[in-house]
PDB file of C-alpha atoms in Angstrom:
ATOM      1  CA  UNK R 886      -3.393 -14.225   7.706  1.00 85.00           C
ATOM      2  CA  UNK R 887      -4.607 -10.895   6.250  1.00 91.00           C
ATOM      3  CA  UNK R 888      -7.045  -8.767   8.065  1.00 93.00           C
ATOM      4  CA  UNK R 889      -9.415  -8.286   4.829  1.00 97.00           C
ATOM      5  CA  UNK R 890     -10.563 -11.425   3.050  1.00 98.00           C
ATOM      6  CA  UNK R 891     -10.679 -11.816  -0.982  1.00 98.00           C
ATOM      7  CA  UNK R 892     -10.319 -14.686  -2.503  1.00 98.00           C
ATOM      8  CA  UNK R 893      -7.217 -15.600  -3.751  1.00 97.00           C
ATOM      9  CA  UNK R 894      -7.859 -16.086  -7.812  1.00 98.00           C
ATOM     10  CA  UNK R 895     -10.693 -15.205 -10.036  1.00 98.00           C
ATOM     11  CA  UNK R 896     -10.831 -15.281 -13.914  1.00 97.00           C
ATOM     12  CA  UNK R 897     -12.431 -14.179 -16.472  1.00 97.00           C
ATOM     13  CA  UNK R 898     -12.941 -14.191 -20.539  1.00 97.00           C
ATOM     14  CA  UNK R 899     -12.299 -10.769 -22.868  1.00 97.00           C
ATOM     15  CA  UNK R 900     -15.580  -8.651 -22.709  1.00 97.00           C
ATOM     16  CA  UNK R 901     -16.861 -10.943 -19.201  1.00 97.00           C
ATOM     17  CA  UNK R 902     -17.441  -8.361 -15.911  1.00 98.00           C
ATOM     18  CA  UNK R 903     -15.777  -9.717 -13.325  1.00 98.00           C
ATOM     19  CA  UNK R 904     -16.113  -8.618  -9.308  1.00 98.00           C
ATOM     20  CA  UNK R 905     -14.037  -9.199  -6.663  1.00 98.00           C
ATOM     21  CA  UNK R 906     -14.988  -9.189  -3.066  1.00 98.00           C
ATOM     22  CA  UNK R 907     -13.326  -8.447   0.181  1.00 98.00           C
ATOM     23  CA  UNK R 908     -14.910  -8.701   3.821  1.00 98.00           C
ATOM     24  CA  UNK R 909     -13.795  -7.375   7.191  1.00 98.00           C
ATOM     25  CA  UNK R 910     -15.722  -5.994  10.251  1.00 97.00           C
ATOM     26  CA  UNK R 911     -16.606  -3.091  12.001  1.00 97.00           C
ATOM     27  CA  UNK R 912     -13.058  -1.617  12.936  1.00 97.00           C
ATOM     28  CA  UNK R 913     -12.198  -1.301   9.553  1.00 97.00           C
ATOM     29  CA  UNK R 914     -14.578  -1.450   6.081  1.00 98.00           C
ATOM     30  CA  UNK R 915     -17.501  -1.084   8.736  1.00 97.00           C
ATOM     31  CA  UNK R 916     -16.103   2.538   9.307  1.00 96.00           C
ATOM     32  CA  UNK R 917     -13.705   3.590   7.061  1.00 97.00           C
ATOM     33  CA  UNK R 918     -13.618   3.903   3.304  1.00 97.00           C
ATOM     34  CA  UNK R 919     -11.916   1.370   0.821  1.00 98.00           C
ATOM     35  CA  UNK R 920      -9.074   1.646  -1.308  1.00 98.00           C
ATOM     36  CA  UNK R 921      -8.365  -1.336  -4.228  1.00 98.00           C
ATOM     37  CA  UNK R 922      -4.685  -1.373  -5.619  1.00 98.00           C
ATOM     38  CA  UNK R 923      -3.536  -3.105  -9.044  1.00 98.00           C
ATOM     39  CA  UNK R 924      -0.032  -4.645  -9.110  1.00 98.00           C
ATOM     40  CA  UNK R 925       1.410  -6.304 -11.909  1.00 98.00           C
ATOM     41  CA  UNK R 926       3.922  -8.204 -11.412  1.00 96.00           C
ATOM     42  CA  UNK R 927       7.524  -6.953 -10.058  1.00 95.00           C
ATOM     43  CA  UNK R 928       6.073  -4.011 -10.081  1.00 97.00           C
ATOM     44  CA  UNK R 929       4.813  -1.129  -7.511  1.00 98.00           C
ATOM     45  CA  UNK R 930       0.688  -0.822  -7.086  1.00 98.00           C
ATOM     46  CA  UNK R 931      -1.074   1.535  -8.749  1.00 98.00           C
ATOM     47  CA  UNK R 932      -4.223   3.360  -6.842  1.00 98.00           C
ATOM     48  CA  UNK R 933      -7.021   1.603  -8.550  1.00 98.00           C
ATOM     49  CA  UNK R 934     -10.039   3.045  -6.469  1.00 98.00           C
ATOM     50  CA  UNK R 935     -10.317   5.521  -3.431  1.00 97.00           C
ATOM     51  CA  UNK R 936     -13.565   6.298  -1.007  1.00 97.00           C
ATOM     52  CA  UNK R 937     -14.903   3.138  -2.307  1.00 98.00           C
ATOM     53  CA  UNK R 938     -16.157   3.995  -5.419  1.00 98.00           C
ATOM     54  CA  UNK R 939     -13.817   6.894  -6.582  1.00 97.00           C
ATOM     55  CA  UNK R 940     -11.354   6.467  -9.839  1.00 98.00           C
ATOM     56  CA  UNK R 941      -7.837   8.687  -9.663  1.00 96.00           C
ATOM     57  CA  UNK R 942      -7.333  10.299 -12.782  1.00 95.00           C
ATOM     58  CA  UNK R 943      -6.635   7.794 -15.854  1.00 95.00           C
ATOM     59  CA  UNK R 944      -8.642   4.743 -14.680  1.00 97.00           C
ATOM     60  CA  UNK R 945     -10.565   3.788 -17.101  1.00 97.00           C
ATOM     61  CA  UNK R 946     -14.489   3.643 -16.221  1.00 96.00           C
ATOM     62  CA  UNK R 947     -14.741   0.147 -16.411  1.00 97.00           C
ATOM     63  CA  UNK R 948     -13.320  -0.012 -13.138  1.00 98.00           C
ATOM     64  CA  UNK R 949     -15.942  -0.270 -10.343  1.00 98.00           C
ATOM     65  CA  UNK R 950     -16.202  -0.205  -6.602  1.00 98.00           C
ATOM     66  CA  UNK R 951     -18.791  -0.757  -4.403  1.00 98.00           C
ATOM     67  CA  UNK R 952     -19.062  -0.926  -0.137  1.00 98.00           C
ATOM     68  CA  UNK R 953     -21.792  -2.573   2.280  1.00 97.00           C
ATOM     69  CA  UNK R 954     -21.503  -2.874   5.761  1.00 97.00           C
ATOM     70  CA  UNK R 955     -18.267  -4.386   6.262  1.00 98.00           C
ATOM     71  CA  UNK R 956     -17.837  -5.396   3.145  1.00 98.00           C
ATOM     72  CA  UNK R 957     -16.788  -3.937  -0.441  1.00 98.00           C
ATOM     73  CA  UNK R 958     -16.629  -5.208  -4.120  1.00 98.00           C
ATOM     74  CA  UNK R 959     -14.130  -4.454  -6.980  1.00 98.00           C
ATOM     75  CA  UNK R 960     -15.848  -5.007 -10.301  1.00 98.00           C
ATOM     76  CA  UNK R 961     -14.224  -4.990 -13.828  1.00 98.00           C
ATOM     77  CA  UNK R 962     -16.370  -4.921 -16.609  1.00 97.00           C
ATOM     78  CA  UNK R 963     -15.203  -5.436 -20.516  1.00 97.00           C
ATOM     79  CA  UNK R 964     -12.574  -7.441 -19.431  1.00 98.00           C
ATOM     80  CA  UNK R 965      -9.101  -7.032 -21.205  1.00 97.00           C
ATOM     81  CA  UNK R 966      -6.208  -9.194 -21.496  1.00 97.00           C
ATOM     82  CA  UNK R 967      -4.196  -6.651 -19.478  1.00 97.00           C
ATOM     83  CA  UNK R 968      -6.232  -6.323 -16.481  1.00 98.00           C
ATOM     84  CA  UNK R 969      -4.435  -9.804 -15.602  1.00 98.00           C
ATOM     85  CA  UNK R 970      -2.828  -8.885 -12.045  1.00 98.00           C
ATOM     86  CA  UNK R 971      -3.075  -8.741  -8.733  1.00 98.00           C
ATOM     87  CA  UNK R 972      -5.800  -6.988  -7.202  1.00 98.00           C
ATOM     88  CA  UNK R 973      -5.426  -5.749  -3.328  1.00 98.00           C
ATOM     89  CA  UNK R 974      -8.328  -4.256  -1.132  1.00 98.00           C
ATOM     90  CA  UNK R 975      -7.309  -1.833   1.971  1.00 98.00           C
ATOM     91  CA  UNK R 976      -9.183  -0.273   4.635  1.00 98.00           C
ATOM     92  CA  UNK R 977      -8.159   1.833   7.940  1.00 96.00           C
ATOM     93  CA  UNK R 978      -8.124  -0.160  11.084  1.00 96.00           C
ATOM     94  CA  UNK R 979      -9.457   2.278  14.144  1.00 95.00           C
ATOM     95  CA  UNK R 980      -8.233  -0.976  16.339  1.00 94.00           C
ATOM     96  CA  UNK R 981      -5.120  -1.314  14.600  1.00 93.00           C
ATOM     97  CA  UNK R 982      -4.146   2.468  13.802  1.00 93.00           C
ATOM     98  CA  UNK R 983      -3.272   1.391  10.520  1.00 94.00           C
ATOM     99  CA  UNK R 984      -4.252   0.500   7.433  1.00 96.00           C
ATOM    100  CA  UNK R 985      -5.182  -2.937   6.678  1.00 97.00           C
ATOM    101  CA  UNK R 986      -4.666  -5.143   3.339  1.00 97.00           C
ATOM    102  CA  UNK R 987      -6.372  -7.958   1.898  1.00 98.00           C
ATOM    103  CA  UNK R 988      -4.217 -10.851   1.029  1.00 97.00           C
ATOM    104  CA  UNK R 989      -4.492  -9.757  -2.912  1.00 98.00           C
ATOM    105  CA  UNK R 990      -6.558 -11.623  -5.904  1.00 98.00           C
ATOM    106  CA  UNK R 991      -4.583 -12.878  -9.020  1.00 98.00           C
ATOM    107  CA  UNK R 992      -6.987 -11.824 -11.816  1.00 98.00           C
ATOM    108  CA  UNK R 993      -6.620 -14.170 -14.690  1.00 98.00           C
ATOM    109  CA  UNK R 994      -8.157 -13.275 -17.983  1.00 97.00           C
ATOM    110  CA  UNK R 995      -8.573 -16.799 -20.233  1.00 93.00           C
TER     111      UNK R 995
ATOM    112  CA  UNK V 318       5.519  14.304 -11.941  1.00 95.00           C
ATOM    113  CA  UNK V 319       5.992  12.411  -8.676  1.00 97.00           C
ATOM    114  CA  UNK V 320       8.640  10.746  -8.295  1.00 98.00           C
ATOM    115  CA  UNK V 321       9.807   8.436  -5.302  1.00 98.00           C
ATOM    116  CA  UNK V 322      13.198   6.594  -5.279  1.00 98.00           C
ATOM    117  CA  UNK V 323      13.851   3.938  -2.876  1.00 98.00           C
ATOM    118  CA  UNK V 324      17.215   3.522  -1.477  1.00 98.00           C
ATOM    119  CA  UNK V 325      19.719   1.552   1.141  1.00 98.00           C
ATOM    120  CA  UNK V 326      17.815  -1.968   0.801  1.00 97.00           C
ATOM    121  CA  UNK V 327      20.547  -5.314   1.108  1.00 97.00           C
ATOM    122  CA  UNK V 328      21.889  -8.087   3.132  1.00 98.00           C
ATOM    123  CA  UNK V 329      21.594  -7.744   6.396  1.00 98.00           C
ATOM    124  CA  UNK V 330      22.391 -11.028   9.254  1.00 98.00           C
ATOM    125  CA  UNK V 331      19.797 -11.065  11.875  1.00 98.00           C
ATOM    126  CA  UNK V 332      19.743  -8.863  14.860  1.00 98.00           C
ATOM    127  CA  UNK V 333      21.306  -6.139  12.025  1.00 98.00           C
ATOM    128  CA  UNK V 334      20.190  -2.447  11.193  1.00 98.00           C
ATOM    129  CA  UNK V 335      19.597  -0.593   8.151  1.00 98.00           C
ATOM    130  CA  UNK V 336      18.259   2.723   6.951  1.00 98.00           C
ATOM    131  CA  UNK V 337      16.289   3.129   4.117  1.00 98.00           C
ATOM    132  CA  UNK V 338      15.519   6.517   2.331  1.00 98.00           C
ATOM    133  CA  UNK V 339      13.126   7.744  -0.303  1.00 98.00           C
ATOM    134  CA  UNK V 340      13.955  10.406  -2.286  1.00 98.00           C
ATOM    135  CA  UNK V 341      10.751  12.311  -3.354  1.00 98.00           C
ATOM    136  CA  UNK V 342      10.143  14.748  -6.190  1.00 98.00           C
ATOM    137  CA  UNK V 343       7.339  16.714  -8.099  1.00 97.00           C
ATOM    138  CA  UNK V 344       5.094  17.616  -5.484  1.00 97.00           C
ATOM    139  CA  UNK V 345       5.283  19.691  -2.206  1.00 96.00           C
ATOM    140  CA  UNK V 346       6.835  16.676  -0.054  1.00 96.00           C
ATOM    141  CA  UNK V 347       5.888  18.993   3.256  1.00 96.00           C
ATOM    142  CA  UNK V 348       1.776  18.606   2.470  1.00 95.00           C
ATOM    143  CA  UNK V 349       1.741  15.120   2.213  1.00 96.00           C
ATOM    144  CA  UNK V 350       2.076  12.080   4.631  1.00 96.00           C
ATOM    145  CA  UNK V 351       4.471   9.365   3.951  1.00 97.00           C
ATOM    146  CA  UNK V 352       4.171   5.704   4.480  1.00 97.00           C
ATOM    147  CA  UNK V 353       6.158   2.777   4.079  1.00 98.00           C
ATOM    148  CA  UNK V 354       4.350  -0.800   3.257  1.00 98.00           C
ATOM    149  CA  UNK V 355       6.394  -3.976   2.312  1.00 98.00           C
ATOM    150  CA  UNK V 356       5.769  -7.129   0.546  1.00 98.00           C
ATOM    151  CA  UNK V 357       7.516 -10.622   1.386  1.00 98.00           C
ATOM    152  CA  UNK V 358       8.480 -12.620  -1.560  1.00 96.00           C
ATOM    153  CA  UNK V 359       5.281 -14.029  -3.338  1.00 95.00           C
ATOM    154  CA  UNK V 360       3.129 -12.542  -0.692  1.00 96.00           C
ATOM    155  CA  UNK V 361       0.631  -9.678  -0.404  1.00 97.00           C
ATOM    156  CA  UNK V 362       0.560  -5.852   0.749  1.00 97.00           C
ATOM    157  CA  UNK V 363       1.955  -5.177   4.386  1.00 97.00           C
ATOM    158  CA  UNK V 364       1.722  -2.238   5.898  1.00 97.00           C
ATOM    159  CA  UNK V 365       5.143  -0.837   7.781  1.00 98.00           C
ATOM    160  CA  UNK V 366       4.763   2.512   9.129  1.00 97.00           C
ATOM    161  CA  UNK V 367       3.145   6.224   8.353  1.00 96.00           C
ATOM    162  CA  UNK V 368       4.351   9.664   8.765  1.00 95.00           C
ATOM    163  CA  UNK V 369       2.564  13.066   9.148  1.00 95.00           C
ATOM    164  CA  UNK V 370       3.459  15.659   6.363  1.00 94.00           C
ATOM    165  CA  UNK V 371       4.869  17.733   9.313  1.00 92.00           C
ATOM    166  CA  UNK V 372       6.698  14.528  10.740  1.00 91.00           C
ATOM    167  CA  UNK V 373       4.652  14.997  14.325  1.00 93.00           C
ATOM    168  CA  UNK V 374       2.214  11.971  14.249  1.00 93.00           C
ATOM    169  CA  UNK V 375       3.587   8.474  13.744  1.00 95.00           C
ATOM    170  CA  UNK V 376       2.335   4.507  13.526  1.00 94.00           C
ATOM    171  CA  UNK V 377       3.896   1.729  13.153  1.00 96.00           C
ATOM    172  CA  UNK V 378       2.280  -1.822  12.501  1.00 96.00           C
ATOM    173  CA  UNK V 379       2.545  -4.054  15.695  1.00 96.00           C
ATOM    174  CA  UNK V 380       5.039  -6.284  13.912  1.00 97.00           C
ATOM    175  CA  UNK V 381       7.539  -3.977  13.912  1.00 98.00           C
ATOM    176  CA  UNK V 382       6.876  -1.532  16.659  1.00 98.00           C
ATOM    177  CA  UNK V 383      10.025  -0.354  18.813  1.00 97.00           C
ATOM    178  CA  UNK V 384      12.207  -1.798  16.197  1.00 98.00           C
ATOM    179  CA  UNK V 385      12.109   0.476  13.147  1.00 98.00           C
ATOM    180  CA  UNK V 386      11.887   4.487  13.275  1.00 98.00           C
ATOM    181  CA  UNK V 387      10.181   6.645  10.263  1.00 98.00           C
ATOM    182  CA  UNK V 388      11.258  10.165  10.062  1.00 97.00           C
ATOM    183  CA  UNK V 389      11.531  12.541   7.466  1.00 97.00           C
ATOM    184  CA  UNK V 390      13.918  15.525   6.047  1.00 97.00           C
ATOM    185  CA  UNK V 391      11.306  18.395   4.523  1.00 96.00           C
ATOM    186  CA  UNK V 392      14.360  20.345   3.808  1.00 97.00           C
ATOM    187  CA  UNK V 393      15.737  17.404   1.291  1.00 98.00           C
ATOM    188  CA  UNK V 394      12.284  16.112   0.264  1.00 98.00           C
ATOM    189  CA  UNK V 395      13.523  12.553   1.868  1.00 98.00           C
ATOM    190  CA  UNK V 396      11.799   9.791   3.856  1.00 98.00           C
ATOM    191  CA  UNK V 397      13.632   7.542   6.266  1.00 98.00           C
ATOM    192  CA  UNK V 398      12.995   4.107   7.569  1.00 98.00           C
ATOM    193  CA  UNK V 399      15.376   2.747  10.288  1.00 98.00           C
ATOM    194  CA  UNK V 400      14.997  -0.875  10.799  1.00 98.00           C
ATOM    195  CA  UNK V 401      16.924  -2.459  14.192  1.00 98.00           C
ATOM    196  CA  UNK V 402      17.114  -5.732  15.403  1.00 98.00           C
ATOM    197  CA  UNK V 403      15.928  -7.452  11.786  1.00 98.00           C
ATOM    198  CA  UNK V 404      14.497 -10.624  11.442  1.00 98.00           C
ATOM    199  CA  UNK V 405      13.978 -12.769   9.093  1.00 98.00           C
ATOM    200  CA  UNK V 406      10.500 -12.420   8.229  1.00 98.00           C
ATOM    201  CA  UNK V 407      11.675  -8.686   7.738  1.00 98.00           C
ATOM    202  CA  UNK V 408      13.151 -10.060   4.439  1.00 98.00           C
ATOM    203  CA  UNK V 409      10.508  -8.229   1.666  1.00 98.00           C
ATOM    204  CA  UNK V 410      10.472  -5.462  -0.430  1.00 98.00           C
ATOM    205  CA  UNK V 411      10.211  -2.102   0.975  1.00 98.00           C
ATOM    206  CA  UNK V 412       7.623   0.744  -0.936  1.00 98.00           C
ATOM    207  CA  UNK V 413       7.724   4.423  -0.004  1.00 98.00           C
ATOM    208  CA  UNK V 414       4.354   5.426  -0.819  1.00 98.00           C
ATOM    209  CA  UNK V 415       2.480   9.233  -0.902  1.00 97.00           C
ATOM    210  CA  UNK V 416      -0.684   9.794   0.782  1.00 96.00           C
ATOM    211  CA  UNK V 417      -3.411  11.000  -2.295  1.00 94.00           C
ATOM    212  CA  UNK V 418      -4.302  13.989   0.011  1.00 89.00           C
ATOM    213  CA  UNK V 419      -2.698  17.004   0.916  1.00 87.00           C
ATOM    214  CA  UNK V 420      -3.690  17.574   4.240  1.00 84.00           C
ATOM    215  CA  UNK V 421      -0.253  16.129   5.963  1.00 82.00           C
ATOM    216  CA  UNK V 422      -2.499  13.347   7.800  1.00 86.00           C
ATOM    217  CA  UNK V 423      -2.128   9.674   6.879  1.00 86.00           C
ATOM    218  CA  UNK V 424      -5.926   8.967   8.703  1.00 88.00           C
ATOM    219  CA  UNK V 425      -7.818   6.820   6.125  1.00 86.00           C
ATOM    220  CA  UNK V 426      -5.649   7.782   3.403  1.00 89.00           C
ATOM    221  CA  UNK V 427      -4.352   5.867   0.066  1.00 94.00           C
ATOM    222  CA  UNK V 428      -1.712   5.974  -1.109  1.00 96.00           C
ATOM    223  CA  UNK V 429      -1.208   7.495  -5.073  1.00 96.00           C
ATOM    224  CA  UNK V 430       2.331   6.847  -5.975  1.00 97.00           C
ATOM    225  CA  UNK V 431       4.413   4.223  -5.103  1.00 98.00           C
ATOM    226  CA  UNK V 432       8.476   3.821  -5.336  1.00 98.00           C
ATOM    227  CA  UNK V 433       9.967   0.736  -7.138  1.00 97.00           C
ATOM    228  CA  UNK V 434      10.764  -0.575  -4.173  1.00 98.00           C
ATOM    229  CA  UNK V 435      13.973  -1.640  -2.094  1.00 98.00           C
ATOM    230  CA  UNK V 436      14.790  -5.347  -1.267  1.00 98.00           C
ATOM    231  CA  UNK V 437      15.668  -6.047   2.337  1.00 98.00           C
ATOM    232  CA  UNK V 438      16.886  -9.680   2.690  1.00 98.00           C
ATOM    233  CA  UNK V 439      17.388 -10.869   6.367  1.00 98.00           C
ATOM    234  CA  UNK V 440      19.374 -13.619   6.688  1.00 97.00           C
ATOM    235  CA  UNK V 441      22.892 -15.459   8.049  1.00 96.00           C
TER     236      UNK V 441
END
């Protein structure tokens, strides 16, 4: 049972925006920032978005994130055959001392 | 470029130990905190354990606490996981990952590069 909650598929046509959410409480997306993580598969993650809404160099802009309250939103717009992986939210726990994961969305693109 | 190679994954019967290492290259492995997060077979993102960039502040998740040790070797650019007493639902592959900032704290931090990853497999 992950700490974060996003739901475990979502899909999506080519050109469709697509947003994925994940929910926690105050210890963690209530105070901290959140991260989102792509992983293809057998594969490492890749930094996807940091501080919520920030894109590491080389992400292309149709990546989005978004944060409210205690919970935060990945959103993918233009949609693309290879966006199709798993998507991961993470947040610092104050309660935990730790980071904290979501148990991970498979993106499907149809 | 940054580079992070994984190391020292295997078999291992329950109760066992091993030692991981990460070999890290193309940044200054002093300024940045370490972390090591883990993922079962078929299952999601699990954080292990985080290091300081000056190897004085450590955390461990609860589910391995006072089992497995993280330490680091500045001087050889190298990050260490000891793991003691495994179990089985140890078994999962092990990422070194790099904090994104370089202020040597792993506070609220993700994580920009990833290794490929050891496999630790717990079992008789």
């Amino acid at each position: 049972q992950s700490v974060l909650t996003q739901p475990p598929s979502a899909s999506g046509t080519p050109g469709q925006r697509v947003t994925i959410s994940c929910s926690g409480s105050s210890s963690n997306i209530g105070s901290n920032t959140v991260n989102w993580y792509q992983q293809f598969p057998g594969t490492a993650p890749k930094l996807l978005i940091y501080r919520n809404n920030q894109r590491p160099s080389g992400v292309p802009d149709r990546f989005s994130g978004s944060k409210s309250g205690t919970s935060a939103s990945l959103a993918i717009s233009g949609l693309q055959s290879e966006d199709e992986a798993d998507y991961y939210c993470a947040a610092w726990d104050d309660s935990l001392n730790g980071p904290v994961f979501g148990g991970g969305t498979k993106l499907t693109v149809l | 470029e940054v580079q992070l190679v994984e190391s020292g994954g295997g078999l291992v019967q329950p109760g066992g130990s091993l030692r991981l290492s990460c070999a890290a290259s193309g940044f200054s492995f002093s300024s940045y905190a370490m972390s090591w997060v883990r993922q079962a077979p078929g299952k999601g993102l699990e954080w292990v354990s985080a290091l300081s960039g000056s190897g004085d502040s450590t955390d461990y998740a609860d589910s391995v606490k006072g089992r497995f040790t993280i330490s680091r070797d500045n001087s050889k650019n190298t990050l260490f996981l000891q793991m003691n007493s495994l179990r089985a639902e140890d078994t999962a592959v092990y990422y070194c990952a790099k904090s994104y900032y370089a202020s040597g704290t792993y506070y609220n931090a993700p994580c920009d590069s990833w290794g490929q990853g050891t496999l630790v497999t717990v079992s008789s």
